[in-house]
PDB file of C-alpha atoms in Angstrom:
ATOM      1  CA  MET A 361     -13.271  -5.660  50.806  1.00  0.00           C
ATOM      2  CA  PRO A 362     -11.314  -6.850  47.718  1.00  0.00           C
ATOM      3  CA  GLY A 363      -9.514 -10.180  47.809  1.00  0.00           C
ATOM      4  CA  TRP A 364      -5.752 -10.396  48.018  1.00  0.00           C
ATOM      5  CA  TRP A 365      -5.416 -10.967  44.242  1.00  0.00           C
ATOM      6  CA  GLY A 366      -7.548  -7.947  43.436  1.00  0.00           C
ATOM      7  CA  PHE A 367      -5.396  -5.831  45.714  1.00  0.00           C
ATOM      8  CA  TRP A 368      -1.987  -7.015  44.485  1.00  0.00           C
ATOM      9  CA  GLY A 369      -2.863  -8.093  40.933  1.00  0.00           C
ATOM     10  CA  PRO A 370      -1.942  -6.184  37.755  1.00  0.00           C
ATOM     11  CA  LYS A 371      -3.894  -3.060  36.920  1.00  0.00           C
ATOM     12  CA  LEU A 372      -6.038  -2.843  33.786  1.00  0.00           C
ATOM     13  CA  PRO A 373      -6.229   0.876  32.958  1.00  0.00           C
ATOM     14  CA  ASP A 374      -8.118   0.281  29.709  1.00  0.00           C
ATOM     15  CA  ASP A 375     -10.764  -1.642  31.615  1.00  0.00           C
ATOM     16  CA  ALA A 376     -11.768   1.218  33.880  1.00  0.00           C
ATOM     17  CA  PRO A 377     -15.573   1.573  33.856  1.00  0.00           C
ATOM     18  CA  GLU A 378     -15.398   5.152  32.582  1.00  0.00           C
ATOM     19  CA  ASN A 379     -13.295   4.007  29.585  1.00  0.00           C
ATOM     20  CA  ARG A 380     -15.690   1.311  28.452  1.00  0.00           C
ATOM     21  CA  PRO A 381     -17.964   2.001  25.453  1.00  0.00           C
ATOM     22  CA  LEU A 382     -21.641   2.516  26.097  1.00  0.00           C
ATOM     23  CA  ALA A 383     -22.583   0.212  23.220  1.00  0.00           C
ATOM     24  CA  SER A 384     -20.809  -2.361  21.066  1.00  0.00           C
ATOM     25  CA  ARG A 385     -19.658  -1.060  17.714  1.00  0.00           C
ATOM     26  CA  TRP A 386     -19.805  -4.582  16.288  1.00  0.00           C
ATOM     27  CA  PHE A 387     -23.606  -4.574  16.324  1.00  0.00           C
ATOM     28  CA  GLY A 388     -26.109  -2.233  14.740  1.00  0.00           C
ATOM     29  CA  PRO A 389     -26.238  -0.874  11.181  1.00  0.00           C
ATOM     30  CA  SER A 390     -23.669  -2.027   8.654  1.00  0.00           C
ATOM     31  CA  ARG A 391     -22.778  -1.556   5.017  1.00  0.00           C
ATOM     32  CA  ALA A 392     -21.177  -3.926   2.555  1.00  0.00           C
ATOM     33  CA  ILE A 393     -18.255  -3.879   0.156  1.00  0.00           C
ATOM     34  CA  ASP A 394     -18.757  -5.930  -2.997  1.00  0.00           C
ATOM     35  CA  PHE A 395     -15.362  -7.012  -4.287  1.00  0.00           C
ATOM     36  CA  ASP A 396     -15.842  -7.623  -8.006  1.00  0.00           C
ATOM     37  CA  HIS A 397     -19.125  -9.541  -7.498  1.00  0.00           C
ATOM     38  CA  LYS A 398     -17.111 -12.319  -5.843  1.00  0.00           C
ATOM     39  CA  GLN A 399     -16.961 -11.423  -2.159  1.00  0.00           C
ATOM     40  CA  LEU A 400     -19.412  -9.404  -0.090  1.00  0.00           C
ATOM     41  CA  VAL A 401     -17.952  -8.085   3.168  1.00  0.00           C
ATOM     42  CA  HIS A 402     -20.154  -6.361   5.749  1.00  0.00           C
ATOM     43  CA  ILE A 403     -18.564  -3.565   7.795  1.00  0.00           C
ATOM     44  CA  PRO A 404     -20.288  -2.022  10.840  1.00  0.00           C
ATOM     45  CA  GLN A 405     -21.328   1.580  10.360  1.00  0.00           C
ATOM     46  CA  ALA A 406     -19.412   2.588  13.489  1.00  0.00           C
ATOM     47  CA  VAL A 407     -16.187   1.218  11.987  1.00  0.00           C
ATOM     48  CA  LEU A 408     -16.750   3.023   8.691  1.00  0.00           C
ATOM     49  CA  GLU A 409     -17.342   6.290  10.525  1.00  0.00           C
ATOM     50  CA  GLU A 410     -13.693   6.196  11.589  1.00  0.00           C
ATOM     51  CA  HIS A 411     -12.824   6.599   7.882  1.00  0.00           C
ATOM     52  CA  PRO A 412     -15.080   9.480   6.770  1.00  0.00           C
ATOM     53  CA  GLY A 413     -13.610   9.907   3.299  1.00  0.00           C
ATOM     54  CA  PHE A 414     -14.144   6.239   2.529  1.00  0.00           C
ATOM     55  CA  LEU A 415     -17.645   6.256   4.029  1.00  0.00           C
ATOM     56  CA  ALA A 416     -18.613   9.234   1.873  1.00  0.00           C
ATOM     57  CA  LEU A 417     -18.150   7.078  -1.235  1.00  0.00           C
ATOM     58  CA  TRP A 418     -21.275   5.090  -0.345  1.00  0.00           C
ATOM     59  CA  ARG A 419     -23.483   8.149  -0.987  1.00  0.00           C
ATOM     60  CA  GLU A 420     -26.358   6.752   1.066  1.00  0.00           C
ATOM     61  CA  ARG A 421     -26.081   3.341  -0.596  1.00  0.00           C
ATOM     62  CA  ASP A 422     -25.797   0.086   1.331  1.00  0.00           C
ATOM     63  CA  ILE A 423     -23.192  -1.506  -0.957  1.00  0.00           C
ATOM     64  CA  LEU A 424     -19.956  -0.112  -2.390  1.00  0.00           C
ATOM     65  CA  PHE A 425     -18.698  -1.939  -5.479  1.00  0.00           C
ATOM     66  CA  ILE A 426     -14.905  -2.258  -5.769  1.00  0.00           C
ATOM     67  CA  PRO A 427     -13.769  -3.951  -8.994  1.00  0.00           C
ATOM     68  CA  ASN A 428     -10.511  -5.636  -9.949  1.00  0.00           C
ATOM     69  CA  MET A 429      -8.949  -5.777  -6.495  1.00  0.00           C
ATOM     70  CA  PRO A 430      -6.920  -8.930  -5.757  1.00  0.00           C
ATOM     71  CA  TYR A 431      -7.887 -10.914  -2.680  1.00  0.00           C
ATOM     72  CA  HIS A 432      -4.672 -10.196  -0.766  1.00  0.00           C
ATOM     73  CA  VAL A 433      -5.033  -6.465  -1.464  1.00  0.00           C
ATOM     74  CA  ALA A 434      -8.668  -6.497  -0.342  1.00  0.00           C
ATOM     75  CA  HIS A 435      -7.509  -8.131   2.885  1.00  0.00           C
ATOM     76  CA  VAL A 436      -5.112  -5.254   3.577  1.00  0.00           C
ATOM     77  CA  LEU A 437      -7.920  -2.746   3.038  1.00  0.00           C
ATOM     78  CA  VAL A 438     -10.549  -4.502   5.173  1.00  0.00           C
ATOM     79  CA  ASN A 439      -8.079  -5.311   7.937  1.00  0.00           C
ATOM     80  CA  PHE A 440      -7.091  -1.646   8.087  1.00  0.00           C
ATOM     81  CA  LEU A 441     -10.708  -0.536   8.437  1.00  0.00           C
ATOM     82  CA  TYR A 442     -10.926  -2.524  11.662  1.00  0.00           C
ATOM     83  CA  THR A 443      -7.406  -2.176  13.068  1.00  0.00           C
ATOM     84  CA  ASN A 444      -5.821   0.896  11.410  1.00  0.00           C
ATOM     85  CA  LYS A 445      -2.851  -1.356  10.641  1.00  0.00           C
ATOM     86  CA  TYR A 446      -1.319  -2.660   7.417  1.00  0.00           C
ATOM     87  CA  GLU A 447      -1.190  -6.461   7.334  1.00  0.00           C
ATOM     88  CA  ASN A 448      -0.026  -8.735   4.518  1.00  0.00           C
ATOM     89  CA  LEU A 449      -1.270 -12.259   4.036  1.00  0.00           C
ATOM     90  CA  ARG A 450       1.270 -15.055   4.126  1.00  0.00           C
ATOM     91  CA  ILE A 451       2.095 -16.102   0.570  1.00  0.00           C
ATOM     92  CA  GLY A 452       4.511 -18.935  -0.103  1.00  0.00           C
ATOM     93  CA  CYS A 453       7.526 -17.884  -2.173  1.00  0.00           C
ATOM     94  CA  LYS A 454      10.702 -19.550  -3.339  1.00  0.00           C
ATOM     95  CA  SER A 455      13.097 -16.671  -2.721  1.00  0.00           C
ATOM     96  CA  GLY A 456      13.488 -13.464  -0.775  1.00  0.00           C
ATOM     97  CA  ILE A 457      13.321 -11.371  -3.942  1.00  0.00           C
ATOM     98  CA  GLU A 458      10.152 -13.137  -5.077  1.00  0.00           C
ATOM     99  CA  SER A 459       8.547 -12.471  -1.704  1.00  0.00           C
ATOM    100  CA  ALA A 460       9.657  -8.835  -1.764  1.00  0.00           C
ATOM    101  CA  LEU A 461       8.245  -8.426  -5.283  1.00  0.00           C
ATOM    102  CA  ILE A 462       4.845  -9.678  -4.150  1.00  0.00           C
ATOM    103  CA  ASP A 463       4.871  -7.381  -1.123  1.00  0.00           C
ATOM    104  CA  PHE A 464       6.096  -4.477  -3.279  1.00  0.00           C
ATOM    105  CA  THR A 465       3.334  -5.043  -5.829  1.00  0.00           C
ATOM    106  CA  THR A 466       0.746  -5.340  -3.066  1.00  0.00           C
ATOM    107  CA  ALA A 467       1.894  -2.051  -1.552  1.00  0.00           C
ATOM    108  CA  ILE A 468       1.557  -0.363  -4.961  1.00  0.00           C
ATOM    109  CA  TYR A 469      -1.966  -1.724  -5.381  1.00  0.00           C
ATOM    110  CA  VAL A 470      -2.900  -0.633  -1.863  1.00  0.00           C
ATOM    111  CA  TYR A 471      -1.387   2.822  -2.360  1.00  0.00           C
ATOM    112  CA  SER A 472      -3.317   3.291  -5.597  1.00  0.00           C
ATOM    113  CA  ALA A 473      -6.540   2.053  -3.983  1.00  0.00           C
ATOM    114  CA  CYS A 474      -6.095   4.466  -1.082  1.00  0.00           C
ATOM    115  CA  VAL A 475      -5.877   7.404  -3.469  1.00  0.00           C
ATOM    116  CA  ARG A 476      -9.057   6.290  -5.200  1.00  0.00           C
ATOM    117  CA  TYR A 477     -11.010   5.298  -2.094  1.00  0.00           C
ATOM    118  CA  GLN A 478      -9.972   8.099   0.252  1.00  0.00           C
ATOM    119  CA  LEU A 479      -7.958   6.217   2.873  1.00  0.00           C
ATOM    120  CA  PRO A 480      -5.081   8.624   3.605  1.00  0.00           C
ATOM    121  CA  ARG A 481      -3.744   6.879   6.720  1.00  0.00           C
ATOM    122  CA  LEU A 482      -3.453   3.546   4.949  1.00  0.00           C
ATOM    123  CA  GLN A 483      -1.919   5.378   1.990  1.00  0.00           C
ATOM    124  CA  VAL A 484       0.908   6.578   4.233  1.00  0.00           C
ATOM    125  CA  GLN A 485       1.550   3.048   5.486  1.00  0.00           C
ATOM    126  CA  ALA A 486       1.513   1.647   1.946  1.00  0.00           C
ATOM    127  CA  GLY A 487       3.919   4.364   0.819  1.00  0.00           C
ATOM    128  CA  GLU A 488       6.348   3.426   3.568  1.00  0.00           C
ATOM    129  CA  ARG A 489       6.238  -0.199   2.465  1.00  0.00           C
ATOM    130  CA  ILE A 490       6.879   0.659  -1.178  1.00  0.00           C
ATOM    131  CA  ALA A 491      10.333   1.845  -0.148  1.00  0.00           C
ATOM    132  CA  ILE A 492      10.916  -0.906   2.425  1.00  0.00           C
ATOM    133  CA  TYR A 493      10.090  -3.737   0.029  1.00  0.00           C
ATOM    134  CA  GLY A 494      11.538  -1.982  -3.013  1.00  0.00           C
ATOM    135  CA  ASP A 495      14.949  -1.669  -1.378  1.00  0.00           C
ATOM    136  CA  LYS A 496      15.118  -5.470  -1.300  1.00  0.00           C
ATOM    137  CA  ILE A 497      14.657  -5.733  -5.076  1.00  0.00           C
ATOM    138  CA  PRO A 498      17.135  -5.029  -7.907  1.00  0.00           C
ATOM    139  CA  PHE A 499      16.095  -1.980  -9.909  1.00  0.00           C
ATOM    140  CA  LEU A 500      15.849  -4.029 -13.099  1.00  0.00           C
ATOM    141  CA  GLU A 501      13.287  -6.338 -11.463  1.00  0.00           C
ATOM    142  CA  ILE A 502      11.229  -3.326 -10.367  1.00  0.00           C
ATOM    143  CA  ILE A 503      11.188  -2.020 -13.938  1.00  0.00           C
ATOM    144  CA  LYS A 504      10.113  -5.432 -15.222  1.00  0.00           C
ATOM    145  CA  LYS A 505       7.308  -5.574 -12.669  1.00  0.00           C
ATOM    146  CA  LEU A 506       6.044  -2.069 -13.447  1.00  0.00           C
ATOM    147  CA  SER A 507       6.114  -2.913 -17.153  1.00  0.00           C
ATOM    148  CA  GLY A 508       3.635  -5.752 -16.626  1.00  0.00           C
ATOM    149  CA  SER A 509       0.109  -5.703 -18.001  1.00  0.00           C
ATOM    150  CA  GLN A 510      -1.412  -5.311 -14.521  1.00  0.00           C
ATOM    151  CA  PHE A 511      -0.019  -1.774 -14.414  1.00  0.00           C
ATOM    152  CA  THR A 512      -1.344  -0.765 -17.838  1.00  0.00           C
ATOM    153  CA  ASP A 513      -3.700   1.913 -16.528  1.00  0.00           C
ATOM    154  CA  MET A 514      -2.058   2.673 -13.202  1.00  0.00           C
ATOM    155  CA  ASN A 515      -0.758   6.176 -12.637  1.00  0.00           C
ATOM    156  CA  LEU A 516       2.795   6.230 -11.314  1.00  0.00           C
ATOM    157  CA  GLY A 517       2.518   9.116  -8.896  1.00  0.00           C
ATOM    158  CA  GLY A 518       3.098  10.258  -5.347  1.00  0.00           C
ATOM    159  CA  THR A 519       5.348   8.128  -3.186  1.00  0.00           C
ATOM    160  CA  LEU A 520       5.913   5.549  -5.925  1.00  0.00           C
ATOM    161  CA  TYR A 521       7.082   8.239  -8.343  1.00  0.00           C
ATOM    162  CA  ASP A 522       9.457   9.657  -5.727  1.00  0.00           C
ATOM    163  CA  TYR A 523      10.814   6.209  -4.965  1.00  0.00           C
ATOM    164  CA  ILE A 524      11.456   5.383  -8.631  1.00  0.00           C
ATOM    165  CA  CYS A 525      13.229   8.736  -9.015  1.00  0.00           C
ATOM    166  CA  ASP A 526      15.458   7.980  -6.024  1.00  0.00           C
ATOM    167  CA  ARG A 527      16.256   4.480  -7.256  1.00  0.00           C
ATOM    168  CA  ALA A 528      16.953   5.744 -10.780  1.00  0.00           C
ATOM    169  CA  SER A 529      19.345   8.347  -9.373  1.00  0.00           C
ATOM    170  CA  ALA A 530      21.159   5.743  -7.296  1.00  0.00           C
ATOM    171  CA  GLU A 531      21.236   3.290 -10.203  1.00  0.00           C
ATOM    172  CA  ASN A 532      22.715   5.816 -12.607  1.00  0.00           C
ATOM    173  CA  ALA A 533      25.638   6.399 -10.280  1.00  0.00           C
ATOM    174  CA  SER A 534      26.877   2.888 -11.033  1.00  0.00           C
ATOM    175  CA  MET A 535      25.059   2.068 -14.263  1.00  0.00           C
ATOM    176  CA  THR A 536      27.054   0.467 -17.060  1.00  0.00           C
ATOM    177  CA  ASP A 537      26.129   0.416 -20.729  1.00  0.00           C
ATOM    178  CA  THR A 538      25.058  -3.203 -20.303  1.00  0.00           C
ATOM    179  CA  SER A 539      22.773  -2.571 -17.324  1.00  0.00           C
ATOM    180  CA  ALA A 540      21.298   0.494 -19.036  1.00  0.00           C
ATOM    181  CA  ALA A 541      20.513  -1.619 -22.095  1.00  0.00           C
ATOM    182  CA  GLU A 542      18.868  -4.273 -19.898  1.00  0.00           C
ATOM    183  CA  ILE A 543      16.656  -1.671 -18.262  1.00  0.00           C
ATOM    184  CA  ARG A 544      15.617  -0.196 -21.603  1.00  0.00           C
ATOM    185  CA  ALA A 545      14.830  -3.673 -22.916  1.00  0.00           C
ATOM    186  CA  ALA A 546      12.693  -4.435 -19.858  1.00  0.00           C
ATOM    187  CA  MET A 547      10.511  -1.366 -20.270  1.00  0.00           C
ATOM    188  CA  GLY A 548       7.173  -1.934 -21.929  1.00  0.00           C
ATOM    189  CA  GLY A 549       4.420   0.398 -23.035  1.00  0.00           C
ATOM    190  CA  THR A 550       2.355   0.765 -19.862  1.00  0.00           C
ATOM    191  CA  MET A 551       1.783   4.158 -18.287  1.00  0.00           C
ATOM    192  CA  ALA A 552       4.069   3.181 -15.434  1.00  0.00           C
ATOM    193  CA  SER A 553       6.875   1.977 -17.648  1.00  0.00           C
ATOM    194  CA  VAL A 554       6.665   5.020 -19.931  1.00  0.00           C
ATOM    195  CA  LEU A 555       7.141   7.247 -16.912  1.00  0.00           C
ATOM    196  CA  CYS A 556      10.000   5.021 -15.759  1.00  0.00           C
ATOM    197  CA  GLN A 557      11.620   5.554 -19.136  1.00  0.00           C
ATOM    198  CA  LYS A 558      11.329   9.309 -18.741  1.00  0.00           C
ATOM    199  CA  ILE A 559      12.805   9.165 -15.244  1.00  0.00           C
ATOM    200  CA  VAL A 560      15.727   6.979 -16.286  1.00  0.00           C
ATOM    201  CA  LYS A 561      16.364   9.127 -19.361  1.00  0.00           C
ATOM    202  CA  LEU A 562      16.335  12.280 -17.241  1.00  0.00           C
ATOM    203  CA  GLU A 563      18.749  10.775 -14.730  1.00  0.00           C
ATOM    204  CA  SER A 564      21.047   9.665 -17.554  1.00  0.00           C
ATOM    205  CA  GLU A 565      21.030  13.170 -18.993  1.00  0.00           C
ATOM    206  CA  LYS A 566      21.848  14.618 -15.566  1.00  0.00           C
ATOM    207  CA  LYS A 567      24.759  12.205 -15.211  1.00  0.00           C
ATOM    208  CA  HIS A 568      26.045  13.102 -18.681  1.00  0.00           C
ATOM    209  CA  LEU A 569      25.776  16.820 -17.906  1.00  0.00           C
ATOM    210  CA  LYS A 570      27.748  16.395 -14.683  1.00  0.00           C
ATOM    211  CA  GLU A 571      30.499  14.595 -16.595  1.00  0.00           C
ATOM    212  CA  ILE A 572      30.691  17.466 -19.100  1.00  0.00           C
ATOM    213  CA  LEU A 573      30.864  20.042 -16.313  1.00  0.00           C
ATOM    214  CA  ARG A 574      33.650  18.127 -14.578  1.00  0.00           C
ATOM    215  CA  LYS A 575      35.705  18.170 -17.769  1.00  0.00           C
ATOM    216  CA  HIS A 576      35.387  21.931 -17.977  1.00  0.00           C
TER     217      HIS A 576
END
């Protein structure tokens, strides 16, 4: 006969015997991710099997080499493999915009990595954060960030492209000659910034066309 606490105590539905795993997924075979020959992280095979596209990249190897991924971005990726959740590391910043810029840049890195390493669910979460963090940042600061050398070879596509288009459209509604000149001056020669230039130019042309149509 159960004791009084067992009878009246809180229920634990997830702890029902039939819901418990037959074996621990934390033990058994594992594979490793080599982050730029600096950090080797072992991931249980059972965890990797929850991300089949990512697992397929191993191609029967025991180690997957991932180059040029910053530590805080690698954390987001590895944490997601275990938890299916996006988690930033705490990074000390002086201002809200500075913090948002770091989070925005991290989300871009993560989004790009997800495209390359076949992690579609994390890609969705990173895409959501691109807009969330980006909305906290002046458009000029976004252009400056995307014109940096770290984005030299990064393709500005998908959610990031859509977000830049939306921000460019909103910016053009209130853009002055001075702010337009500042944006043009901030744009560099990276792939991302070149595409930004095309987007901003297109939005400017659309605005000019609307003004002509209104006059007629």
